[in-house]
Coordinates of C-alpha atoms in Angstrom, one line a residue:
M9 CA 0.4 9.7 14.2
T10 CA 3.7 9.6 16.1
M11 CA 6.2 6.8 15.8
E12 CA 5.4 5.8 19.4
E13 CA 1.7 5.7 18.7
I14 CA 2.3 3.4 15.8
I15 CA 4.7 1.2 17.8
G16 CA 2.1 0.9 20.6
F17 CA -0.6 0.1 18.2
V18 CA 1.3 -2.7 16.5
E19 CA 2.7 -4.1 19.8
N20 CA -0.9 -4.5 21.0
L21 CA -1.6 -6.9 18.2
E22 CA -1.4 -10.6 19.3
G23 CA 2.1 -12.3 18.9
V24 CA 4.0 -9.2 17.8
L25 CA 7.7 -8.8 18.5
A26 CA 9.0 -5.2 18.0
V27 CA 12.7 -5.0 17.5
R28 CA 14.3 -1.6 18.0
P29 CA 18.0 -1.8 17.2
G30 CA 20.4 0.6 19.0
P31 CA 24.0 1.1 20.1
G32 CA 25.6 -1.9 21.8
D33 CA 23.2 -4.6 20.6
G34 CA 25.3 -5.7 17.7
S35 CA 23.0 -4.3 15.1
P36 CA 24.3 -2.2 12.2
E37 CA 24.3 1.5 12.9
I38 CA 22.1 2.2 9.9
S39 CA 19.3 0.4 11.7
W40 CA 19.5 2.3 14.9
G41 CA 16.4 4.2 15.7
D42 CA 14.3 2.1 13.3
T43 CA 11.7 -0.5 14.4
F44 CA 11.0 -3.9 12.9
F45 CA 7.7 -5.8 13.5
F46 CA 7.6 -9.6 13.4
Y47 CA 4.9 -12.1 14.1
A48 CA 6.6 -14.1 16.8
P49 CA 4.1 -15.6 19.3
D50 CA 6.9 -17.2 21.3
G51 CA 8.7 -13.8 21.7
V52 CA 11.8 -15.1 20.0
M53 CA 13.3 -13.2 17.0
P54 CA 12.5 -15.3 13.9
Q55 CA 15.6 -16.4 12.0
A56 CA 14.2 -16.9 8.5
T57 CA 11.3 -14.4 8.4
Q58 CA 11.1 -10.9 7.2
P59 CA 9.2 -8.3 9.3
F60 CA 5.7 -7.6 8.3
A61 CA 6.1 -3.9 8.9
T62 CA 8.9 -1.5 9.7
I63 CA 9.4 2.1 10.7
V64 CA 12.6 3.8 9.3
T65 CA 14.0 7.1 10.4
K66 CA 16.6 7.9 7.8
N67 CA 17.5 7.5 4.2
Q68 CA 18.7 4.1 3.2
P69 CA 21.2 3.5 0.4
G70 CA 19.4 3.8 -2.9
D71 CA 16.4 5.4 -1.3
E72 CA 17.4 9.0 -0.9
R73 CA 14.4 10.3 -2.8
S74 CA 12.2 9.6 0.2
R75 CA 14.0 12.5 1.9
L76 CA 13.8 10.9 5.4
D77 CA 16.7 13.2 6.4
R78 CA 14.1 16.0 7.0
P79 CA 13.6 16.9 10.7
D80 CA 11.0 14.7 12.4
T81 CA 10.4 12.5 9.4
F82 CA 9.9 8.8 9.4
R83 CA 8.3 6.2 7.1
V84 CA 6.0 3.3 7.9
N85 CA 6.5 0.4 5.6
V86 CA 4.0 -2.4 5.3
A87 CA 4.0 -5.8 3.6
A88 CA 0.5 -5.2 2.4
G89 CA 0.1 -8.2 0.1
K90 CA -1.0 -8.2 -3.6
E91 CA -4.7 -7.3 -3.1
A92 CA -4.1 -4.4 -0.8
F93 CA -1.3 -3.2 -3.0
I94 CA -3.5 -3.2 -6.1
D95 CA -6.3 -1.5 -4.1
W96 CA -4.0 1.4 -3.1
T97 CA -1.9 1.8 -6.2
G98 CA -4.2 0.6 -9.0
H99 CA -1.6 -1.8 -10.4
A100 CA 0.0 -5.1 -9.5
P101 CA 3.3 -5.0 -7.5
R102 CA 5.4 -6.3 -10.4
E103 CA 3.9 -3.9 -12.9
P104 CA 5.7 -0.6 -13.6
A105 CA 4.8 2.0 -11.0
T106 CA 3.7 5.5 -11.6
D107 CA 6.2 8.2 -10.8
D108 CA 5.0 8.8 -7.3
D109 CA 7.1 11.2 -5.1
P110 CA 8.4 8.8 -2.4
G111 CA 8.9 11.8 -0.1
V112 CA 5.3 12.9 -0.1
T113 CA 3.8 12.9 3.4
D114 CA 0.5 11.5 4.7
A115 CA -0.2 9.5 1.6
V116 CA -0.2 5.7 0.9
I117 CA 2.2 4.9 -1.9
A118 CA 4.1 1.9 -3.3
H119 CA 7.3 1.5 -1.3
P120 CA 10.1 3.1 -3.4
V121 CA 12.3 0.1 -3.2
Y122 CA 10.1 -2.9 -2.2
G123 CA 6.9 -2.0 -4.0
S124 CA 7.6 -4.7 -6.6
V125 CA 7.0 -7.3 -3.8
G126 CA 3.8 -5.7 -2.5
W127 CA 5.1 -3.3 0.1
L128 CA 3.3 0.0 0.7
A129 CA 4.7 3.0 2.5
V130 CA 3.6 6.2 4.3
V131 CA 5.9 9.0 5.2
N132 CA 4.7 10.8 8.4
P133 CA 1.2 9.3 8.6
G134 CA -1.3 12.0 9.6
R135 CA -5.0 12.8 9.6
R136 CA -5.5 11.6 6.0
T137 CA -3.8 8.2 6.5
D138 CA -4.3 7.3 10.2
A139 CA -7.1 4.8 9.6
A140 CA -5.5 3.4 6.5
V141 CA -2.2 2.8 8.2
R142 CA -3.9 1.0 11.1
E143 CA -5.9 -1.1 8.7
L144 CA -2.8 -2.0 6.6
L145 CA -0.8 -2.9 9.7
R146 CA -3.7 -5.1 11.0
D147 CA -3.9 -6.8 7.7
A148 CA -0.1 -7.3 7.3
H149 CA -0.1 -8.8 10.9
H150 CA -2.9 -11.2 9.8
L151 CA -0.9 -12.2 6.7
A152 CA 2.2 -12.8 8.8
R153 CA 0.3 -14.8 11.3
A154 CA -1.2 -17.0 8.6
R155 CA 2.3 -17.6 7.0
H156 CA 3.6 -18.6 10.5
E157 CA 0.7 -21.0 11.0
R158 CA 1.3 -22.6 7.6
R159 CA 5.0 -23.0 8.3
T160 CA 4.6 -24.3 11.8
G161 CA 1.2 -26.1 11.5
S162 CA 0.0 -24.2 14.5
M163 CA -3.2 -22.4 15.0
T164 CA -3.6 -19.3 17.1
S165 CA -6.7 -17.3 18.1
S166 CA -8.5 -15.4 15.4
R167 CA -8.3 -11.7 14.9

């Protein structure tokens, strides 16, 4: 899966706003080249909401072990929720994680920084994780939509 394939897939989900920071838009340079996915059915950047998924293209402070500085390397991060997190990792988000290699490619792992809050990650999704990444992204979108509906009291069309 390429970054563009993933971005296209997520943008085709109902109510998604994909934010792609870059030079001249006022965003911090460390975010340039990354993509942030929000459930925003009105197309307006939410002010008090975290993205439900991201794509990062470089090491972040405190996350150098992911080795995203390798050529053509990126990581998909997904707010998977507790149940999916347990299904994929075998433990609850707040429980101590195994010593996974956060730089391993084409494998679903606990996010190296945000795993404790139920985020999963995949570096360079490929043949082994293509279907899983799509399912995780659909499910994270569904969770984000449900949170939005609870906050706003609105109902949108079903999946």
